[in-house]
Amino acid sequence: MKTKALFYHAGCPVCVAAEQNLAAALDPQRFEVEIVHLGHDKSRLAEAERAGVKSVPALVLHGQAYHINFGASLSALR
Amino acid sequence: MKTKALFYHAGCPVCVAAEQNLAAALDPQRFEVEIVHLGHDKSRLAEAERAGVKSVPALVLHGQAYHINFGASLSALR
C-alpha cells in the first residue's frame, strides 16, 4: 500500500517550483501525492493546520509537516 | 542517468527527521541522493552556500535549494 503524501500550496511562485521539483521527485512506487491548493480550497485549511502546517509550500509525510522554503503563511490564506 | 540530489544537514534532530522521512522518500530510480554533514565536513560549506543554502536541513535539487523546516543557519556551522 502506498503512503499518502500531502503537498499544500497556494499557487505562489515558490509553491509552484517546489511542487514541480520536490513533490514530483517523490518515489511513485511508495507515495501517492495529493496536491492541495489552499487558496482555492479553504475548507482544508483546518486540516493543514492540524497537521502542523504553518506556511506553504509544505509537504506532510508520515504525519510530519515539512515547510519547504517560504511562500505564504497559512494565516494570510484565510 | 540519475539526477544528483544533495541533502545538507548538521546532525540536528530536525535534520535527522527530514533525512529519514524526506530525503529517503525521493524516487531512487531518478535520483542519487548524497548526504552531506556540514558539521563534520566544513570544507563543503562554500559549495552549499553557492547552491543557495542558508540553513539546514536543505535539499538541493535541479540546482534549487529547498530549505526544509529549520534546524540551524549555515553561519552557525562555521
Coordinates of N, CA, C and O in Angstrom, one line a residue:
Chain A
M1 N 0.8 -1.2 0.0 CA 0.0 0.0 0.0 C 0.9 1.3 0.0 O 1.9 1.3 0.7
K2 N 0.5 2.2 -0.8 CA 1.2 3.5 -0.8 C 1.0 4.4 0.4 O -0.1 4.4 0.9
T3 N 2.0 5.1 0.7 CA 1.8 6.1 1.8 C 1.3 7.4 1.2 O 1.7 7.8 0.1
K4 N 0.4 8.0 1.8 CA -0.2 9.2 1.3 C 0.7 10.4 1.7 O 1.1 10.6 2.8
A5 N 1.1 11.2 0.7 CA 1.8 12.5 1.0 C 0.9 13.6 0.6 O 0.3 13.5 -0.5
L6 N 0.9 14.7 1.4 CA 0.1 15.8 1.1 C 0.9 17.0 0.8 O 1.8 17.4 1.7
F7 N 0.8 17.6 -0.4 CA 1.5 18.8 -0.7 C 0.6 20.0 -0.7 O -0.4 20.0 -1.5
Y8 N 0.7 20.9 0.3 CA -0.1 22.0 0.4 C 0.5 23.2 -0.2 O 1.7 23.5 0.0
H9 N -0.2 24.0 -1.0 CA 0.4 25.2 -1.6 C -0.7 26.2 -1.8 O -1.9 26.0 -1.5
A10 N -0.3 27.3 -2.4 CA -1.3 28.4 -2.6 C -1.1 29.1 -4.0 O -1.4 30.2 -4.2
G11 N -0.4 28.4 -4.9 CA -0.3 28.9 -6.2 C 0.8 29.9 -6.4 O 1.0 30.5 -7.4
C12 N 1.6 30.2 -5.3 CA 2.6 31.2 -5.3 C 3.8 30.6 -6.1 O 3.9 29.4 -6.3
P13 N 4.7 31.5 -6.7 CA 5.8 31.0 -7.5 C 6.7 30.1 -6.7 O 7.1 29.0 -7.2
V14 N 6.9 30.3 -5.4 CA 7.8 29.4 -4.6 C 7.1 28.1 -4.5 O 7.7 27.0 -4.5
C15 N 5.7 28.1 -4.4 CA 4.9 26.9 -4.3 C 5.0 26.0 -5.6 O 5.2 24.8 -5.5
V16 N 4.9 26.7 -6.7 CA 4.9 26.0 -8.0 C 6.2 25.3 -8.2 O 6.3 24.2 -8.6
A17 N 7.3 26.1 -8.0 CA 8.6 25.5 -8.1 C 8.8 24.3 -7.2 O 9.3 23.2 -7.7
A18 N 8.4 24.4 -6.0 CA 8.5 23.3 -5.1 C 7.7 22.1 -5.5 O 8.1 20.9 -5.4
E19 N 6.5 22.3 -6.0 CA 5.7 21.3 -6.5 C 6.3 20.5 -7.7 O 6.4 19.3 -7.7
Q20 N 6.8 21.3 -8.6 CA 7.4 20.7 -9.8 C 8.7 20.0 -9.6 O 9.0 19.0 -10.2
N21 N 9.4 20.5 -8.6 CA 10.7 19.9 -8.4 C 10.7 18.9 -7.3 O 11.3 17.8 -7.4
L22 N 10.1 19.2 -6.2 CA 10.2 18.4 -5.0 C 9.1 17.4 -4.8 O 9.3 16.2 -4.7
A23 N 7.9 17.9 -4.9 CA 6.7 16.9 -4.8 C 6.8 15.9 -5.9 O 6.5 14.7 -5.7
A24 N 7.2 16.3 -7.0 CA 7.3 15.4 -8.2 C 8.5 14.4 -8.1 O 8.6 13.5 -8.9
A25 N 9.4 14.7 -7.2 CA 10.6 13.8 -7.0 C 10.4 12.6 -6.1 O 11.2 11.7 -6.0
L26 N 9.2 12.6 -5.4 CA 9.0 11.5 -4.5 C 8.8 10.2 -5.3 O 8.3 10.2 -6.4
D27 N 9.1 9.1 -4.6 CA 9.1 7.8 -5.3 C 7.6 7.4 -5.5 O 6.8 7.2 -4.6
P28 N 7.2 7.3 -6.8 CA 5.8 7.0 -7.1 C 5.4 5.5 -6.7 O 4.3 5.2 -6.6
Q29 N 6.4 4.7 -6.5 CA 6.2 3.3 -6.0 C 5.7 3.3 -4.6 O 5.0 2.4 -4.2
R30 N 6.2 4.3 -3.8 CA 5.9 4.3 -2.4 C 4.9 5.3 -1.9 O 4.3 5.2 -0.9
F31 N 4.8 6.4 -2.7 CA 3.9 7.5 -2.3 C 2.9 7.9 -3.3 O 3.1 7.9 -4.5
E32 N 1.7 8.2 -2.7 CA 0.7 8.8 -3.5 C 0.6 10.3 -3.1 O 0.2 10.5 -1.9
V33 N 0.9 11.2 -4.0 CA 0.9 12.6 -3.6 C -0.4 13.3 -4.0 O -0.8 13.2 -5.1
E34 N -1.0 13.9 -3.0 CA -2.2 14.7 -3.2 C -1.8 16.2 -3.2 O -1.1 16.6 -2.2
I35 N -2.1 16.9 -4.2 CA -1.8 18.3 -4.2 C -3.0 19.1 -3.8 O -4.1 19.0 -4.4
V36 N -2.9 19.9 -2.7 CA -4.0 20.7 -2.2 C -3.7 22.2 -2.3 O -2.7 22.7 -1.8
H37 N -4.5 22.9 -3.1 CA -4.4 24.3 -3.3 C -5.2 25.0 -2.2 O -6.4 25.1 -2.3
L38 N -4.6 25.5 -1.2 CA -5.3 26.1 0.0 C -5.9 27.4 -0.4 O -6.8 27.9 0.3
G39 N -5.5 28.1 -1.4 CA -6.1 29.3 -1.8 C -7.5 29.0 -2.5 O -8.5 29.8 -2.2
H40 N -7.6 27.9 -3.2 CA -8.9 27.5 -3.8 C -9.7 26.7 -2.9 O -11.0 26.8 -3.0
D41 N -9.1 26.0 -2.0 CA -9.8 25.0 -1.2 C -9.7 25.3 0.3 O -9.0 24.6 1.0
K42 N -10.3 26.5 0.7 CA -10.1 27.0 2.0 C -10.7 26.0 3.1 O -10.3 26.1 4.3
S43 N -11.6 25.1 2.6 CA -12.1 24.2 3.6 C -11.1 23.2 4.2 O -11.3 22.6 5.2
R44 N -10.0 23.2 3.5 CA -8.9 22.3 4.0 C -7.8 23.0 4.9 O -6.9 22.3 5.3
L45 N -8.0 24.3 5.1 CA -7.1 25.0 6.0 C -7.0 24.4 7.4 O -5.8 24.2 7.9
A46 N -8.1 24.0 7.9 CA -8.1 23.4 9.3 C -7.3 22.1 9.3 O -6.5 21.9 10.3
E47 N -7.5 21.3 8.3 CA -6.8 20.0 8.2 C -5.3 20.2 8.1 O -4.5 19.6 8.8
A48 N -4.9 21.2 7.3 CA -3.5 21.5 7.2 C -2.9 22.0 8.5 O -1.8 21.6 8.9
E49 N -3.6 22.8 9.2 CA -3.2 23.3 10.5 C -3.0 22.2 11.5 O -2.1 22.2 12.2
R50 N -4.0 21.3 11.5 CA -3.9 20.2 12.4 C -2.6 19.3 12.2 O -2.1 18.8 13.1
A51 N -2.2 19.3 10.9 CA -1.1 18.5 10.5 C 0.2 19.3 10.9 O 1.3 18.7 10.7
G52 N 0.1 20.5 11.4 CA 1.3 21.2 11.8 C 1.8 22.2 10.7 O 2.8 22.8 10.9
V53 N 1.0 22.4 9.7 CA 1.4 23.3 8.6 C 1.3 24.7 9.0 O 0.2 25.1 9.5
K54 N 2.3 25.5 8.9 CA 2.3 26.9 9.3 C 2.4 27.9 8.1 O 2.0 29.0 8.2
S55 N 3.0 27.3 7.1 CA 3.2 28.1 5.8 C 3.2 27.2 4.6 O 3.3 26.0 4.8
V56 N 3.0 27.8 3.5 CA 3.1 27.0 2.2 C 4.3 27.5 1.4 O 4.7 28.6 1.6
P57 N 4.9 26.6 0.6 CA 4.5 25.3 0.4 C 5.0 24.4 1.5 O 6.0 24.6 2.2
A58 N 4.2 23.3 1.8 CA 4.6 22.3 2.8 C 4.2 20.9 2.3 O 3.2 20.8 1.6
L59 N 4.9 20.0 2.8 CA 4.7 18.6 2.5 C 4.4 17.9 3.8 O 5.2 18.0 4.7
V60 N 3.3 17.1 3.9 CA 3.0 16.3 5.1 C 3.3 14.9 4.7 O 2.7 14.3 3.8
L61 N 4.2 14.3 5.4 CA 4.7 13.0 5.1 C 4.9 12.2 6.4 O 5.5 12.7 7.3
H62 N 4.3 11.0 6.5 CA 4.4 10.3 7.7 C 3.9 11.1 8.9 O 4.6 11.0 10.0
G63 N 2.9 11.9 8.8 CA 2.4 12.7 9.9 C 3.2 13.9 10.3 O 2.9 14.6 11.2
Q64 N 4.3 14.2 9.5 CA 5.2 15.3 9.9 C 5.0 16.4 8.8 O 5.0 16.0 7.6
A65 N 5.0 17.6 9.2 CA 4.9 18.7 8.3 C 6.3 19.2 8.0 O 7.1 19.5 8.9
Y66 N 6.6 19.3 6.7 CA 7.9 19.8 6.2 C 7.6 21.1 5.5 O 7.0 21.1 4.4
H67 N 8.1 22.2 6.0 CA 7.9 23.5 5.3 C 9.0 23.6 4.4 O 10.2 23.5 4.8
I68 N 8.7 23.9 3.1 CA 9.8 24.0 2.1 C 9.9 25.4 1.6 O 9.0 26.0 1.0
N69 N 11.0 26.0 2.0 CA 11.2 27.5 1.8 C 10.0 28.2 2.3 O 9.4 27.7 3.2
F70 N 9.7 29.4 1.8 CA 8.6 30.1 2.4 C 7.9 30.8 1.2 O 8.5 31.6 0.5
G71 N 6.6 30.5 1.1 CA 5.8 31.2 0.1 C 4.8 32.2 0.8 O 4.9 33.4 0.6
A72 N 4.0 31.6 1.7 CA 3.0 32.4 2.4 C 2.6 31.7 3.7 O 2.6 30.5 3.7
S73 N 2.3 32.5 4.7 CA 1.9 31.9 5.9 C 0.4 31.5 5.8 O -0.4 32.1 5.0
L74 N 0.0 30.5 6.5 CA -1.3 30.0 6.5 C -2.3 31.1 6.9 O -3.4 31.2 6.3
S75 N -2.0 31.9 7.8 CA -2.9 33.0 8.3 C -3.2 34.0 7.1 O -4.3 34.5 7.1
A76 N -2.3 34.1 6.2 CA -2.5 35.0 5.0 C -3.5 34.4 4.0 O -4.0 35.1 3.1
L77 N -3.9 33.2 4.2 CA -4.8 32.5 3.2 C -6.2 32.5 3.7 O -7.1 32.0 3.0
R78 N -6.5 32.9 4.9 CA -7.9 32.9 5.5 C -8.8 33.9 4.8 O -8.3 34.9 4.4
Chain B
M1 N 20.3 8.4 -17.0 CA 21.2 8.9 -15.9 C 20.4 9.5 -14.8 O 19.5 10.2 -15.0
K2 N 20.9 9.2 -13.6 CA 20.2 9.8 -12.4 C 20.6 11.2 -12.2 O 21.7 11.6 -12.4
T3 N 19.6 11.9 -11.6 CA 19.9 13.3 -11.2 C 20.5 13.3 -9.8 O 20.0 12.5 -9.0
K4 N 21.5 14.1 -9.6 CA 22.0 14.2 -8.3 C 21.2 15.1 -7.4 O 20.9 16.2 -7.8
A5 N 20.9 14.6 -6.2 CA 20.3 15.4 -5.2 C 21.2 15.5 -4.0 O 21.8 14.5 -3.6
L6 N 21.3 16.7 -3.4 CA 22.2 16.9 -2.3 C 21.4 17.2 -1.1 O 20.7 18.2 -1.1
F7 N 21.6 16.5 0.0 CA 20.9 16.8 1.2 C 21.9 17.2 2.2 O 22.8 16.5 2.6
Y8 N 21.8 18.5 2.6 CA 22.8 19.1 3.6 C 22.2 19.1 4.9 O 21.0 19.5 5.1
H9 N 22.9 18.6 5.9 CA 22.4 18.7 7.3 C 23.5 18.9 8.3 O 24.7 19.1 7.9
A10 N 23.2 18.9 9.6 CA 24.3 19.1 10.6 C 24.0 18.2 11.8 O 24.4 18.6 12.9
G11 N 23.3 17.1 11.6 CA 23.1 16.2 12.7 C 22.1 16.6 13.7 O 21.8 15.9 14.7
C12 N 21.4 17.8 13.5 CA 20.4 18.2 14.5 C 19.1 17.3 14.4 O 18.9 16.7 13.3
P13 N 18.3 17.3 15.4 CA 17.1 16.5 15.4 C 16.2 16.8 14.2 O 15.7 15.8 13.6
V14 N 16.0 18.0 13.9 CA 15.2 18.4 12.7 C 15.8 17.8 11.4 O 15.1 17.4 10.5
C15 N 17.1 17.9 11.4 CA 17.8 17.4 10.2 C 17.6 15.9 10.0 O 17.4 15.4 8.9
V16 N 17.8 15.1 11.1 CA 17.7 13.7 11.1 C 16.3 13.2 10.7 O 16.2 12.4 9.8
A17 N 15.3 13.9 11.2 CA 13.9 13.5 10.8 C 13.7 13.8 9.4 O 13.1 13.0 8.6
A18 N 14.2 14.9 8.9 CA 14.0 15.3 7.5 C 14.7 14.3 6.6 O 14.3 13.9 5.5
E19 N 15.9 13.9 7.0 CA 16.7 12.9 6.2 C 15.9 11.6 6.1 O 15.8 11.0 5.0
Q20 N 15.5 11.1 7.3 CA 14.8 9.8 7.3 C 13.5 9.8 6.6 O 13.1 8.8 6.0
N21 N 12.8 10.9 6.6 CA 11.5 11.0 6.0 C 11.5 11.5 4.6 O 10.9 10.9 3.7
L22 N 12.2 12.6 4.4 CA 12.0 13.3 3.1 C 13.1 12.9 2.1 O 12.8 12.5 1.0
A23 N 14.4 13.0 2.6 CA 15.4 12.6 1.6 C 15.2 11.1 1.2 O 15.5 10.8 0.0
A24 N 14.8 10.3 2.1 CA 14.6 8.9 1.8 C 13.4 8.6 1.0 O 13.2 7.5 0.5
A25 N 12.5 9.6 0.8 CA 11.3 9.4 0.0 C 11.5 9.7 -1.5 O 10.6 9.4 -2.3
L26 N 12.6 10.3 -1.8 CA 12.9 10.6 -3.3 C 12.9 9.3 -4.1 O 13.3 8.2 -3.6
D27 N 12.5 9.4 -5.3 CA 12.5 8.3 -6.2 C 13.9 7.7 -6.5 O 14.7 8.4 -7.2
P28 N 14.3 6.6 -6.1 CA 15.6 6.0 -6.3 C 15.9 5.7 -7.8 O 17.1 5.6 -8.1
Q29 N 14.8 5.6 -8.6 CA 15.0 5.4 -10.0 C 15.6 6.6 -10.7 O 16.2 6.6 -11.7
R30 N 15.2 7.8 -10.1 CA 15.6 9.0 -10.8 C 16.6 9.9 -10.1 O 17.3 10.7 -10.7
F31 N 16.8 9.6 -8.8 CA 17.7 10.5 -8.0 C 18.8 9.7 -7.3 O 18.5 8.6 -6.7
E32 N 19.9 10.2 -7.3 CA 21.0 9.7 -6.5 C 21.2 10.7 -5.4 O 21.6 11.9 -5.6
V33 N 20.9 10.4 -4.1 CA 21.0 11.3 -3.0 C 22.3 11.2 -2.3 O 22.7 10.1 -1.8
E34 N 23.0 12.3 -2.2 CA 24.2 12.4 -1.4 C 23.9 13.1 -0.1 O 23.3 14.2 -0.2
I35 N 24.2 12.5 1.0 CA 24.0 13.2 2.3 C 25.3 13.8 2.7 O 26.3 13.2 2.8
V36 N 25.3 15.1 3.0 CA 26.5 15.9 3.4 C 26.2 16.4 4.8 O 25.3 17.2 5.0
H37 N 27.1 16.0 5.7 CA 27.0 16.5 7.1 C 28.0 17.7 7.2 O 29.2 17.6 7.3
L38 N 27.4 18.9 7.2 CA 28.2 20.1 7.2 C 28.9 20.4 8.5 O 29.9 21.2 8.6
G39 N 28.4 19.8 9.6 CA 29.1 19.9 10.8 C 30.5 19.2 10.8 O 31.5 19.6 11.3
H40 N 30.5 18.0 10.1 CA 31.7 17.2 10.0 C 32.5 17.6 8.9 O 33.7 17.5 8.9
D41 N 31.9 18.1 7.8 CA 32.6 18.3 6.6 C 32.5 19.8 6.2 O 31.8 20.2 5.2
K42 N 33.2 20.6 7.0 CA 33.1 22.1 6.8 C 33.7 22.6 5.5 O 33.4 23.6 5.0
S43 N 34.5 21.7 4.9 CA 35.1 22.1 3.6 C 34.0 22.3 2.5 O 34.2 22.8 1.5
R44 N 32.8 21.7 2.8 CA 31.7 21.8 1.8 C 30.7 23.0 2.1 O 29.7 23.1 1.4
L45 N 31.0 23.8 3.1 CA 30.1 24.9 3.4 C 30.0 25.9 2.2 O 28.9 26.3 1.9
A46 N 31.2 26.1 1.6 CA 31.2 27.1 0.5 C 30.3 26.6 -0.7 O 29.6 27.4 -1.3
E47 N 30.4 25.3 -0.9 CA 29.6 24.7 -2.0 C 28.1 24.8 -1.7 O 27.3 25.2 -2.6
A48 N 27.8 24.6 -0.5 CA 26.4 24.7 -0.1 C 25.9 26.1 -0.2 O 24.8 26.3 -0.8
E49 N 26.7 27.0 0.2 CA 26.3 28.4 0.1 C 26.1 28.9 -1.4 O 25.2 29.6 -1.7
R50 N 27.0 28.4 -2.2 CA 26.9 28.7 -3.6 C 25.6 28.2 -4.2 O 25.0 28.8 -5.2
A51 N 25.1 27.1 -3.7 CA 23.9 26.5 -4.2 C 22.7 27.2 -3.6 O 21.5 26.8 -4.0
G52 N 22.9 28.2 -2.7 CA 21.8 28.9 -2.2 C 21.3 28.5 -0.9 O 20.3 28.9 -0.4
V53 N 22.0 27.5 -0.2 CA 21.6 27.0 1.1 C 21.9 28.1 2.1 O 23.0 28.6 2.2
K54 N 20.9 28.4 2.9 CA 21.0 29.4 4.0 C 21.0 28.7 5.4 O 21.4 29.2 6.4
S55 N 20.3 27.6 5.4 CA 20.1 26.9 6.7 C 20.0 25.4 6.4 O 19.7 25.0 5.3
V56 N 20.2 24.6 7.4 CA 20.0 23.1 7.3 C 18.8 22.7 8.1 O 18.4 23.4 9.1
P57 N 18.1 21.6 7.8 CA 18.3 20.8 6.6 C 17.9 21.4 5.3 O 16.9 22.2 5.3
A58 N 18.6 21.1 4.3 CA 18.2 21.6 2.9 C 18.5 20.6 1.9 O 19.4 19.8 2.0
L59 N 17.7 20.6 0.9 CA 17.9 19.7 -0.2 C 18.1 20.5 -1.5 O 17.4 21.5 -1.8
V60 N 19.2 20.2 -2.2 CA 19.4 20.9 -3.5 C 19.1 19.9 -4.6 O 19.7 18.8 -4.7
L61 N 18.1 20.4 -5.4 CA 17.5 19.5 -6.4 C 17.4 20.4 -7.7 O 16.9 21.5 -7.6
H62 N 17.9 19.9 -8.8 CA 17.9 20.6 -10.1 C 18.4 22.0 -9.9 O 17.8 23.0 -10.4
G63 N 19.5 22.2 -9.1 CA 20.1 23.5 -8.9 C 19.3 24.4 -8.0 O 19.7 25.6 -7.8
Q64 N 18.2 24.0 -7.4 CA 17.5 24.8 -6.5 C 17.6 24.4 -5.1 O 17.6 23.1 -4.8
A65 N 17.8 25.3 -4.1 CA 17.9 24.9 -2.7 C 16.5 25.0 -2.1 O 15.8 26.0 -2.2
Y66 N 16.2 23.9 -1.4 CA 14.9 23.8 -0.7 C 15.2 23.7 0.8 O 15.8 22.6 1.2
H67 N 14.9 24.7 1.5 CA 15.1 24.6 3.0 C 13.9 23.9 3.6 O 12.8 24.3 3.3
I68 N 14.2 22.9 4.4 CA 13.1 22.1 4.9 C 13.0 22.3 6.4 O 14.0 22.0 7.2
N69 N 12.0 23.0 6.9 CA 11.9 23.4 8.2 C 13.1 24.2 8.6 O 13.8 24.7 7.7
F70 N 13.5 24.2 9.9 CA 14.7 25.0 10.2 C 15.4 24.3 11.4 O 14.8 24.0 12.4
G71 N 16.7 23.9 11.1 CA 17.5 23.3 12.1 C 18.5 24.2 12.6 O 18.6 24.6 13.8
A72 N 19.4 24.7 11.7 CA 20.4 25.7 12.1 C 20.8 26.5 10.9 O 20.7 26.0 9.7
S73 N 21.2 27.7 11.1 CA 21.6 28.5 10.0 C 23.1 28.1 9.6 O 23.8 27.7 10.5
L74 N 23.4 28.3 8.3 CA 24.7 28.0 7.9 C 25.8 28.7 8.7 O 26.9 28.2 9.0
S75 N 25.5 30.0 9.0 CA 26.5 30.8 9.7 C 26.9 30.2 11.1 O 28.0 30.4 11.6
A76 N 26.0 29.4 11.6 CA 26.2 28.8 13.0 C 27.1 27.6 12.8 O 27.6 27.1 13.9
L77 N 27.4 27.2 11.6 CA 28.2 26.0 11.4 C 29.7 26.3 11.1 O 30.5 25.3 11.0
R78 N 30.0 27.5 11.0 CA 31.4 27.9 10.7 C 32.3 27.7 11.8 O 31.9 27.8 13.0

